[in-house]
Amino acid sequence: MLQLDSVSINRGNSVIFSNLKATLNTPGLNLIRGKNGSGKTTLLRTIAGFIPIESGKVIYNRKDITFRKNEWVKKIIYVDSHNGLSEDLTVFENLEAWLNMKGWSSSKQKVTEALKSLDMDKYSNIYISKCSEGLKKRAALVRLYFSYIFEVKFWLLDEPSNGLDQASILLFKKMITNFLQQNGTIILTTHDKNLFNEKHNVINLDLLKELRAK
Amino acid sequence: MTSSNSSWSFVFVTHLKRDFLINFRSLIDLVSIISFMFLIIILFILGVGPFKEKLEIIGNAIIWVGLILSIIPSLEKTLQKDFENGWFDQLATSSIPLEIVLLSRSISYWLIVMIPFLFAAPLFIILLNIELKAVPWLLLTMTIGSLAISLIGLNGASLILGAKRGNILLPILIIPLVIPILIFGVGVNEAIKMEADPISNLLLLVAFTLIYLVISPFISALLIRIAIAR
Amino acid sequence: MLERHSFVINWLANPNRFSKLTNKLQIPLLSISTIMILLGLYYGLFDSPKDYQQGDAVRIMYVHVPSAWLASFLFLSLAISCVFYLVWKHPLADLISNSIAPIGAVFSILTLVTGSLWGKPMWGTWWVWDARLTSMLILFFFYLGYILLSNAFERKIDGSKSASVLAIVGIINLPIIKFSVDWWHTLHQPSSILRMDGPSIDKEMLLPLTLMMVGFSLFSLFLIIINVKTKLLEKKCEALILKLNLKEFS
């Protein structure tokens, strides 16, 4: 179970969000909704453990993730608009470096298999600097394939479908459905209403602001 | 996890590999680093005049200043690129300490910059009329000193992550920190020239390099965590 | 409404206490430090002996030594306050560091200028690469680095943590740098020159020197307090503007 217990984040004088309480569907699909600048990305990064929480807790299995970071990060894969791909490496090398960074062993076969999942295998030796935005996004999303091998429980996705063409969106939708069927949890922000048909839990940051404004 | 140590070394080595790949793909940068050092030396010589005696007095200092100044501009990029493309965010989802990654980054940076420097060294030595017996000492101190400069430099580069006009700020932050390295490094070479004992200077150079080797990965990792949390 | 600004209020709570305390301290600090500095100047300039080697030039010491002491001490305070900020994340600590830095920088400039004025009659040149002056020059660059870095980010708050780390790195490195500069100085010892700490301190010199030291310290404390209060007011204004904007929104 993943819970947000009165989480507050502020930057200097400005409050990004305060006293956020929510229980997330685990397993299940969770959508973070809100206007631009409402703190969607910040919330996602907070759950990932990048941003220290000033007050409140993110609780997973009755434990605060801040104090069990090593356990927590093993269970998540985070993909955002920056992709985390080096321009000077090929798609394949980037994926390999990422696997090694996670502390997971990589074999050529496994990586190729993963690339196939998003129809990326023919681009495996292309430098990222030569890739279009859509291809970069796909190269970043290919990482999600490894959840099945390494027991990843959470996907944290920030606008994952940006730049994807229709064919890849279909493939990606299939990945989402698969992961949910295997009891995975997805937490994402997206503007794309057609990305999933599954039942989902909504965390509406605007609603939170309105409530507080009263 | 009994193999936690071996997995640290695994991560260390794989990061070295990644950095080497990236840097060898942009070898042209190394060419500019070396050319920059040449130009610094040429500027000094043109400023001082072609007098052998004068150049002999300041030769060691010129090489060291050239080394420090030519390393600084390329430092910013080593971290800034990975910060901007989100690689550090990905690193934050690894269970391996960031400190290990930063140590590996400093070492790879050092090796990548140092190897071409050592190849180019004979040219500097000829340009500045360094005596033959002083050459091995010069190379030795430059090798040790550049490790310290890389470590300190990475601290500086992580200080300016996400800052505007960080590249202008970088020298101001780094140069005061590398003063001891310059003093002890030149100290060894001067001692050799004067036929005095270089050991005390050399030991101090090694000692402070070791201190930086221990503390600077922690500082850089702390700063990168701060940068990610923004 | 209360909830949303609970944070702002929370951290203004302590600063309010800070303001209350400092409101009482302000006037006494200013008056005592002014009196001490005036007395110190009088004793120093008119009622203390000349140095047998340096003559009247020694009187620069009464400004030079306290400034040098404060420049070093303030950097230490800066680093300590930065530790407070990094460990306990207290916003007031950040304001205090930001307020100390320019004052420390000014004192290090004052040290360099008086040192150079003192050097002219002693050495015949405005600048000699004396170990102490060189270290002070480097200290000045640390202050400068801190100030520049903490202002180098789009949002000021983003730079405060990095700048705090810089101050701590600085305080770790300063002894190393000081040592290396001393080492360098003995290595390249030029013909024997008068050291800055040359004159043996006469008892009659001690009184004005102490007066100036304490006076300078209290005066810089006063300046820091004023600085922090100004910054607090700035923050309050920002918070108010933010609040107004939000109201217009809804």
XYZ file of C-alpha atoms in Angstrom:
694
model
C 0.000 0.000 0.000
C 1.269 3.443 -0.868
C 0.032 6.402 1.089
C 0.708 10.099 1.054
C 0.381 11.289 4.612
C 0.001 15.081 4.893
C 2.808 15.728 2.450
C 3.873 19.366 2.127
C 6.408 20.750 -0.278
C 7.306 24.390 -0.518
C 10.024 26.288 -2.235
C 11.098 29.290 -0.266
C 7.996 31.385 0.202
C 5.827 29.633 -2.330
C 3.808 26.631 -1.312
C 3.737 24.003 -4.038
C 1.302 21.815 -2.203
C 0.566 21.320 1.426
C -1.055 18.697 3.546
C -1.658 16.335 0.666
C -3.411 13.174 1.784
C -4.070 10.317 -0.585
C -4.096 6.570 -0.742
C -2.913 5.170 -4.019
C -4.228 2.093 -5.740
C -1.621 -0.590 -5.272
C -1.696 -2.465 -7.490
C -3.463 -0.255 -9.938
C -3.348 2.856 -12.016
C -3.033 6.287 -10.449
C -3.363 9.487 -12.407
C -2.036 12.767 -11.067
C -4.101 15.573 -12.515
C -3.729 19.314 -12.275
C -3.172 22.535 -14.160
C 0.252 23.546 -15.393
C 2.377 24.489 -12.440
C 0.158 22.695 -9.950
C 3.067 20.508 -8.890
C 2.378 17.270 -10.768
C 6.005 16.640 -11.599
C 7.066 17.713 -8.128
C 4.679 15.199 -6.587
C 5.987 12.447 -8.824
C 9.580 13.321 -7.950
C 8.656 13.396 -4.286
C 7.214 9.898 -4.489
C 10.369 8.799 -6.318
C 12.333 10.123 -3.356
C 14.229 12.881 -5.189
C 12.787 15.722 -3.163
C 13.122 15.699 0.616
C 9.742 16.156 2.248
C 9.529 19.029 4.687
C 6.607 17.623 6.589
C 4.520 14.535 6.132
C 5.460 11.138 4.822
C 5.221 8.871 1.835
C 4.411 5.489 3.301
C 4.915 2.188 1.558
C 3.986 -0.998 3.386
C 3.580 0.979 6.590
C 7.112 2.356 6.365
C 8.372 5.803 5.464
C 10.234 5.565 2.138
C 12.731 8.223 3.200
C 14.300 5.820 5.654
C 14.317 2.790 3.393
C 15.455 4.429 0.234
C 17.582 1.573 -1.012
C 14.690 -0.851 -0.813
C 12.300 1.623 -2.372
C 14.389 2.600 -5.392
C 14.821 -1.041 -6.356
C 11.066 -1.265 -6.783
C 10.619 1.748 -9.052
C 11.349 2.831 -12.580
C 11.118 6.544 -13.235
C 10.734 8.052 -16.701
C 10.202 11.773 -17.237
C 10.524 14.296 -20.019
C 14.317 14.337 -19.707
C 14.628 10.646 -20.602
C 18.092 10.275 -19.036
C 19.823 9.290 -22.255
C 23.311 10.377 -23.200
C 23.573 11.957 -26.638
C 26.959 10.373 -27.247
C 25.816 6.787 -26.721
C 23.677 4.554 -28.914
C 20.232 3.373 -27.893
C 21.682 -0.003 -26.979
C 24.572 1.412 -24.949
C 22.275 3.742 -23.075
C 20.037 0.899 -22.084
C 23.010 -1.229 -21.062
C 24.472 1.591 -18.967
C 21.103 2.098 -17.301
C 20.808 -1.603 -16.444
C 24.296 -1.625 -14.965
C 23.538 1.534 -13.026
C 20.517 -0.184 -11.500
C 22.894 -2.945 -10.475
C 21.252 -5.438 -12.814
C 23.182 -7.726 -15.071
C 22.725 -7.092 -18.750
C 22.986 -9.508 -21.607
C 22.782 -8.658 -25.251
C 19.829 -10.959 -25.669
C 17.811 -9.387 -22.859
C 18.430 -5.879 -24.111
C 17.440 -6.801 -27.652
C 14.285 -8.451 -26.365
C 13.412 -5.306 -24.464
C 14.017 -3.156 -27.522
C 11.640 -5.348 -29.505
C 8.857 -4.628 -27.046
C 8.567 -1.080 -28.369
C 9.687 -1.960 -31.869
C 13.065 -0.312 -31.276
C 15.382 -3.189 -32.223
C 16.212 -1.749 -35.631
C 17.368 1.500 -34.007
C 19.582 -0.154 -31.434
C 22.842 1.162 -32.936
C 21.656 4.699 -33.596
C 23.178 7.503 -31.519
C 20.691 9.319 -29.327
C 21.870 12.615 -30.824
C 20.505 11.374 -34.166
C 17.136 10.301 -32.717
C 13.902 12.243 -32.969
C 12.032 13.161 -29.791
C 9.664 10.252 -30.289
C 12.478 7.755 -30.672
C 14.190 9.101 -27.563
C 10.993 8.694 -25.619
C 10.666 5.138 -26.828
C 14.274 4.398 -25.909
C 13.514 5.670 -22.423
C 10.284 3.698 -22.109
C 11.982 0.463 -23.159
C 13.368 0.340 -19.612
C 9.909 -0.522 -18.366
C 10.232 -3.901 -20.044
C 12.722 -4.963 -17.387
C 10.117 -4.693 -14.631
C 9.053 -8.227 -15.486
C 12.559 -9.575 -14.957
C 13.665 -7.613 -11.907
C 10.494 -7.431 -9.851
C 9.862 -3.755 -10.220
C 6.524 -2.869 -8.630
C 6.114 0.800 -9.512
C 6.248 2.861 -12.653
C 6.522 6.589 -12.116
C 5.839 8.236 -15.458
C 5.791 11.933 -16.261
C 3.985 12.566 -19.557
C 5.140 9.241 -21.002
C 3.286 9.503 -24.294
C 4.678 12.878 -25.388
C 6.095 12.606 -28.871
C 5.049 9.017 -29.437
C 3.399 8.124 -32.733
C 0.141 6.198 -32.925
C 1.784 2.807 -33.442
C 4.053 3.166 -30.411
C 1.210 4.435 -28.279
C -0.610 1.190 -29.033
C 2.448 -0.829 -28.041
C 2.854 1.254 -24.915
C -0.809 0.776 -24.018
C -0.236 -2.937 -24.244
C 2.719 -2.623 -21.865
C 0.536 -0.730 -19.397
C -2.192 -3.365 -19.522
C 0.357 -6.141 -19.112
C 1.988 -4.496 -16.132
C -1.331 -3.900 -14.414
C -2.275 -7.510 -14.962
C 0.912 -8.529 -13.219
C -0.072 -6.531 -10.154
C 2.085 -3.543 -10.971
C 1.361 -0.014 -9.838
C 1.536 2.917 -12.217
C 1.601 6.512 -11.084
C 1.551 8.927 -13.963
C 0.765 12.371 -15.229
C -0.551 12.693 -18.750
C -2.649 14.877 -20.995
C -3.428 11.933 -23.230
C -6.895 10.701 -22.307
C -6.700 7.686 -24.594
C -3.565 6.225 -23.073
C -5.475 3.737 -20.928
C -8.979 2.352 -20.569
C -8.450 0.809 -17.165
C -10.137 1.983 -14.031
C -7.944 4.451 -12.260
C -7.534 6.482 -9.140
C -7.224 10.250 -9.605
C -5.187 12.575 -7.454
C -6.447 15.995 -8.377
C -4.065 18.713 -7.298
C -6.417 21.505 -8.413
C -9.169 20.165 -6.206
C -6.749 20.236 -3.318
C -5.979 23.896 -3.976
C -9.670 24.769 -4.153
C -10.341 22.985 -0.906
C -7.604 24.953 0.775
C -8.731 28.226 -0.718
C -12.047 27.919 1.115
C 23.467 -9.084 0.344
C 26.933 -10.528 0.811
C 28.050 -9.276 -2.539
C 27.290 -5.620 -1.868
C 30.970 -4.708 -2.102
C 31.506 -6.499 -5.356
C 28.422 -4.847 -6.773
C 29.885 -1.474 -5.804
C 32.990 -2.270 -7.761
C 30.772 -3.491 -10.584
C 28.985 -0.174 -10.659
C 32.292 1.667 -10.422
C 33.663 -0.146 -13.439
C 30.507 0.134 -15.536
C 30.391 3.866 -14.892
C 34.019 4.183 -15.909
C 33.122 2.360 -19.107
C 30.210 4.686 -19.831
C 32.290 7.808 -19.226
C 35.095 6.524 -21.409
C 32.691 5.746 -24.225
C 31.144 9.192 -24.016
C 34.486 10.955 -23.866
C 36.125 9.039 -26.641
C 33.194 9.862 -28.872
C 33.993 13.530 -28.302
C 37.762 13.282 -28.694
C 37.712 16.648 -30.378
C 37.242 18.151 -26.903
C 40.536 16.658 -25.823
C 42.201 18.266 -28.803
C 40.837 21.632 -27.702
C 42.005 21.095 -24.112
C 45.563 20.389 -25.259
C 45.542 23.238 -27.771
C 44.323 25.566 -25.074
C 47.269 24.596 -22.897
C 49.650 25.188 -25.794
C 48.192 28.605 -26.371
C 48.495 29.526 -22.708
C 52.169 28.593 -22.819
C 52.685 30.491 -26.058
C 50.995 33.546 -24.558
C 53.357 33.407 -21.590
C 56.389 33.090 -23.808
C 55.266 35.946 -26.027
C 54.610 38.045 -22.927
C 57.909 37.301 -21.243
C 60.070 37.420 -24.333
C 62.217 34.671 -25.797
C 64.864 34.859 -23.108
C 66.050 31.442 -22.108
C 67.043 32.495 -18.583
C 63.690 34.083 -17.809
C 61.779 31.107 -19.174
C 63.895 28.766 -17.112
C 62.856 30.604 -13.957
C 59.137 30.480 -14.643
C 58.919 27.365 -16.824
C 57.480 25.048 -14.174
C 54.957 27.609 -13.059
C 53.796 28.153 -16.652
C 53.201 24.451 -17.190
C 51.197 24.194 -13.972
C 49.116 27.267 -14.656
C 48.511 25.940 -18.155
C 47.418 22.586 -16.759
C 44.971 24.128 -14.305
C 43.505 26.685 -16.687
C 43.094 24.261 -19.563
C 41.239 21.707 -17.444
C 38.669 24.142 -16.026
C 36.559 24.966 -19.131
C 35.803 21.322 -19.892
C 34.805 20.527 -16.318
C 31.401 22.135 -16.461
C 30.247 19.964 -19.323
C 31.105 16.662 -17.647
C 28.314 17.024 -15.128
C 26.026 19.583 -16.762
C 25.219 17.294 -19.701
C 24.129 14.413 -17.494
C 22.217 16.799 -15.280
C 20.278 18.225 -18.193
C 19.523 14.927 -19.899
C 18.131 13.477 -16.694
C 20.812 10.859 -16.108
C 21.286 12.018 -12.521
C 17.575 11.474 -11.896
C 18.044 7.925 -13.068
C 21.094 7.584 -10.821
C 18.908 8.622 -7.907
C 16.815 5.517 -8.522
C 19.831 3.282 -8.066
C 20.540 1.617 -4.763
C 24.264 2.146 -5.205
C 25.655 5.205 -3.372
C 26.079 8.275 -5.526
C 29.504 8.761 -3.947
C 30.847 5.695 -5.771
C 29.532 7.042 -9.047
C 31.155 10.416 -8.448
C 34.461 8.822 -7.524
C 34.340 6.856 -10.748
C 33.492 10.057 -12.618
C 36.505 11.896 -11.168
C 38.846 9.036 -11.978
C 37.586 8.689 -15.519
C 37.860 12.414 -16.048
C 41.402 12.341 -14.738
C 42.458 9.448 -16.974
C 40.805 10.915 -20.032
C 42.431 14.314 -19.580
C 45.752 13.029 -18.343
C 46.568 10.518 -21.068
C 46.717 13.082 -23.872
C 48.539 15.481 -21.556
C 51.294 12.965 -20.996
C 51.561 12.491 -24.752
C 51.781 16.215 -25.302
C 54.218 16.762 -22.423
C 57.427 16.305 -24.490
C 56.378 19.291 -26.573
C 55.847 21.516 -23.545
C 59.167 20.371 -22.178
C 60.964 21.296 -25.389
C 59.141 24.617 -25.686
C 60.210 25.613 -22.194
C 63.702 24.082 -22.107
C 63.002 21.865 -19.106
C 66.102 19.894 -18.131
C 66.014 16.207 -18.868
C 66.567 15.090 -15.274
C 63.524 17.124 -14.164
C 61.202 15.538 -16.722
C 60.162 12.394 -14.788
C 59.426 14.513 -11.720
C 57.401 16.931 -13.748
C 55.333 14.128 -15.247
C 54.870 12.498 -11.847
C 53.700 15.665 -10.117
C 51.454 16.584 -13.035
C 49.831 13.164 -12.858
C 49.185 13.379 -9.116
C 48.240 17.035 -9.261
C 45.768 16.544 -12.075
C 43.979 13.870 -10.024
C 43.532 16.432 -7.269
C 42.453 19.062 -9.790
C 39.882 16.653 -11.262
C 38.473 15.892 -7.819
C 38.264 19.542 -6.820
C 37.047 20.435 -10.279
C 34.155 18.003 -10.038
C 33.181 19.607 -6.741
C 33.172 22.941 -8.520
C 31.159 21.575 -11.424
C 28.555 20.146 -9.073
C 28.324 23.486 -7.263
C 27.132 25.239 -10.406
C 24.647 22.599 -11.620
C 21.570 24.447 -12.764
C 23.042 27.914 -12.256
C 22.811 30.515 -14.951
C 26.198 31.654 -16.263
C 27.767 28.802 -14.318
C 30.671 28.574 -16.718
C 31.875 32.066 -15.786
C 31.511 31.279 -12.113
C 33.386 27.992 -12.258
C 36.989 29.350 -12.360
C 36.251 31.699 -9.451
C 35.111 28.764 -7.355
C 37.822 26.307 -8.355
C 41.018 28.336 -8.587
C 41.217 29.271 -4.876
C 40.750 25.599 -4.019
C 43.587 24.358 -6.213
C 46.186 26.799 -4.868
C 47.762 24.225 -2.496
C 48.131 21.745 -5.363
C 49.896 24.381 -7.459
C 52.216 25.333 -4.596
C 53.314 21.807 -3.727
C 53.448 20.679 -7.343
C 55.654 23.553 -8.432
C 57.549 23.107 -5.146
C 58.679 19.628 -6.163
C 59.820 20.776 -9.580
C 61.616 23.808 -8.207
C 63.393 21.640 -5.648
C 64.614 19.388 -8.438
C 65.854 22.392 -10.388
C 67.703 23.735 -7.349
C 69.040 20.233 -6.652
C 67.311 20.240 -3.280
C 65.275 17.487 -1.705
C 61.803 17.292 -3.310
C 60.397 14.700 -0.920
C 58.669 16.984 1.580
C 56.794 18.817 -1.175
C 55.944 15.573 -2.897
C 54.608 14.032 0.307
C 52.423 17.059 0.947
C 51.128 16.923 -2.619
C 50.276 13.240 -2.224
C 48.763 13.772 1.226
C 46.411 16.521 0.126
C 45.490 14.619 -3.023
C 44.522 11.681 -0.826
C 42.454 13.936 1.409
C 40.580 15.239 -1.624
C 40.188 11.699 -2.904
C 38.333 10.832 0.274
C 36.188 13.920 0.810
C 35.401 15.250 -2.632
C 33.097 12.400 -3.820
C 30.972 13.022 -0.731
C 30.780 16.734 -1.423
C 29.905 16.220 -5.090
C 27.262 13.626 -4.246
C 25.711 15.942 -1.680
C 25.586 18.746 -4.233
C 24.040 16.542 -6.896
C 21.338 15.433 -4.478
C 20.672 19.095 -3.766
C 20.479 19.815 -7.497
C 18.084 16.931 -8.120
C 15.817 18.076 -5.293
C 15.219 21.495 -6.850
C -6.332 29.758 4.507
C -4.503 29.074 7.688
C -3.458 25.715 6.449
C -1.985 26.950 3.221
C 0.232 29.437 4.917
C 0.986 27.291 7.880
C 4.497 26.935 6.582
C 5.086 30.566 5.976
C 3.663 31.390 9.350
C 5.617 28.612 10.902
C 8.858 30.004 9.769
C 7.919 33.573 10.352
C 7.176 32.634 13.939
C 10.776 32.270 14.853
C 11.895 35.260 12.854
C 9.293 37.276 14.785
C 10.923 36.258 17.988
C 14.217 37.122 16.364
C 12.958 40.601 15.524
C 11.685 41.159 19.037
C 14.986 40.188 20.556
C 17.036 42.200 18.132
C 14.832 45.279 18.460
C 16.012 45.498 22.037
C 19.648 44.834 21.157
C 19.963 47.176 18.217
C 20.369 50.566 19.912
C 22.701 49.435 22.705
C 24.865 47.595 20.174
C 25.176 50.629 17.941
C 25.890 53.061 20.761
C 28.356 50.865 22.628
C 30.259 49.955 19.480
C 30.418 53.601 18.350
C 31.742 54.713 21.702
C 34.305 51.922 21.777
C 35.507 52.617 18.256
C 35.772 56.379 18.941
C 37.647 55.771 22.183
C 39.834 53.178 20.494
C 40.614 55.600 17.686
C 41.471 58.340 20.148
C 43.788 56.142 22.179
C 45.192 54.528 19.092
C 45.904 57.714 17.173
C 46.850 60.143 19.942
C 47.513 58.370 23.188
C 49.665 55.365 22.388
C 53.391 55.095 21.780
C 55.028 55.004 18.391
C 56.770 51.834 17.365
C 60.523 52.196 17.650
C 60.973 50.821 14.118
C 57.822 51.828 12.319
C 57.007 55.151 13.885
C 53.468 56.417 13.403
C 52.768 53.850 10.716
C 52.104 51.296 13.408
C 48.811 53.037 14.168
C 47.285 51.440 11.087
C 47.384 48.283 13.161
C 44.362 49.478 15.140
C 42.207 49.140 12.059
C 44.121 46.404 10.290
C 44.263 43.783 13.015
C 40.589 43.966 14.068
C 39.495 43.822 10.415
C 41.679 40.807 9.753
C 40.350 39.113 12.850
C 36.751 39.834 11.907
C 37.211 38.753 8.301
C 38.411 35.352 9.511
C 35.937 35.062 12.348
C 32.993 36.010 10.150
C 33.892 33.317 7.648
C 33.833 30.807 10.464
C 30.428 32.116 11.559
C 29.251 31.968 7.961
C 30.252 28.325 7.714
C 28.609 27.479 11.043
C 25.393 29.145 10.015
C 25.557 27.240 6.721
C 25.862 23.985 8.650
C 22.744 24.980 10.580
C 20.944 25.642 7.337
C 21.969 22.372 5.708
C 21.327 20.145 8.707
C 18.266 21.757 10.297
C 17.036 23.544 7.170
C 16.204 26.639 9.140
C 15.469 29.475 6.677
C 16.684 32.049 9.197
C 20.141 30.463 9.092
C 20.240 31.050 5.347
C 19.312 34.694 5.832
C 22.027 35.034 8.462
C 24.678 33.534 6.159
C 23.546 35.806 3.358
C 23.863 38.758 5.698
C 27.272 37.816 7.034
C 28.913 37.290 3.643
C 29.019 40.873 2.316
C 30.125 42.208 5.700
C 32.927 39.666 5.906
C 33.922 40.499 2.353
C 34.112 44.207 3.213
C 36.287 43.470 6.235
C 38.645 41.394 4.131
C 38.908 44.259 1.638
C 39.542 46.634 4.556
C 42.309 44.318 5.761
C 43.887 44.268 2.321
C 43.686 48.036 1.912
C 45.052 48.835 5.372
C 47.690 46.146 4.905
C 48.742 47.769 1.709
C 48.773 51.243 3.364
C 50.857 49.811 6.161
C 53.162 48.150 3.674
C 54.064 51.364 1.887
C 56.107 52.924 4.739
C 57.408 49.539 5.846
C 58.439 47.950 2.577
C 58.345 50.877 0.203
C 55.734 49.241 -2.041
C 51.977 49.049 -1.803
C 51.905 45.312 -2.058
C 54.244 42.601 -0.913
C 53.336 38.957 -1.229
C 53.339 38.499 2.497
C 51.822 35.164 3.612
C 49.091 36.776 5.699
C 48.020 39.241 3.038
C 48.001 36.504 0.424
C 45.807 34.289 2.586
C 43.483 37.217 3.191
C 43.261 37.814 -0.548
C 42.230 34.193 -1.049
C 39.712 34.469 1.775
C 38.212 37.418 -0.049
C 37.713 35.227 -3.103
C 35.917 32.680 -0.974
C 33.515 35.376 0.194
C 33.109 36.486 -3.390
C 32.472 32.927 -4.538
C 29.818 32.469 -1.872
C 28.044 35.704 -2.782
C 28.183 35.041 -6.522
C 27.040 31.447 -6.221
C 24.133 32.196 -3.933
C 22.899 34.729 -6.481
C 23.564 32.612 -9.560
C 20.220 30.823 -9.703
C 16.886 31.812 -11.183
C 15.283 31.487 -7.794
C 17.444 32.644 -4.912
C 16.367 29.691 -2.781
C 17.870 27.241 -5.288
C 21.333 28.631 -4.735
C 21.323 28.762 -0.957
C 22.083 25.107 -0.377
C 24.871 24.911 -2.939
C 26.377 28.123 -1.609
C 26.206 26.736 1.922
C 28.146 23.684 0.802
C 30.695 26.032 -0.769
C 31.146 27.857 2.533
C 31.728 24.566 4.315
C 34.142 23.388 1.627
C 35.859 26.740 2.094
C 36.249 26.353 5.829
C 37.711 22.862 5.344
C 40.101 24.140 2.711
C 41.179 27.398 4.334
C 43.573 25.768 6.810
C 45.094 23.777 3.951
C 45.442 26.902 1.852
C 46.809 28.891 4.784
C 49.355 26.167 5.411
C 50.362 25.978 1.771
C 50.711 29.747 1.473
C 52.911 29.844 4.578
C 54.921 27.005 3.102
C 55.201 28.848 -0.188
C 56.285 31.982 1.640
C 59.087 30.286 3.548
C 60.115 28.556 0.335
C 60.503 31.843 -1.468
C 61.593 33.922 1.522
C 62.878 37.158 0.040
C 65.555 39.222 1.767
C 64.600 39.763 5.360
C 61.644 42.076 5.605
C 59.654 43.338 8.497
C 56.889 40.935 9.364
C 53.452 42.347 9.936
C 53.345 40.888 13.400
C 56.757 42.445 13.941
C 56.123 45.063 16.577
C 56.006 43.631 20.055
C 52.750 44.770 21.539
C 53.223 47.420 24.173
C 50.821 47.458 27.104
C 49.618 50.882 26.069
C 48.887 49.554 22.601
C 46.802 46.766 24.050
C 44.063 49.060 25.349
C 43.140 50.720 22.034
C 43.578 47.434 20.219
C 41.125 45.677 22.535
C 38.708 48.587 22.306
C 38.830 48.454 18.510
C 38.496 44.684 18.388
C 35.410 44.613 20.586
C 33.990 47.742 18.961
C 34.405 46.313 15.459
C 32.868 42.992 16.517
C 29.833 44.628 18.089
C 29.439 46.947 15.132
C 29.488 44.058 12.671
C 26.953 42.223 14.819
C 24.783 45.328 14.557
C 25.209 45.379 10.789
C 24.344 41.696 10.508
C 21.179 42.182 12.533
C 20.063 45.106 10.377
C 20.835 43.058 7.288
C 18.846 40.044 8.471
C 15.889 42.223 9.423
C 15.862 43.864 6.017
C 15.869 40.482 4.343
C 13.076 39.291 6.626
C 10.968 42.281 5.631
C 11.693 41.560 1.975
C 10.455 37.995 2.467
C 7.344 39.246 4.210
C 6.604 41.577 1.312
C 7.074 38.727 -1.150
C 4.720 36.538 0.870
C 2.138 39.319 0.949
C 2.352 39.886 -2.787
C 1.946 36.168 -3.332
C -1.110 36.125 -1.106
C -2.671 39.057 -2.978
C -2.046 37.389 -6.322
C -3.685 34.214 -5.102
C -6.727 36.143 -3.919
C -7.099 37.803 -7.293
C -6.971 34.372 -8.841
C -9.832 32.975 -6.823
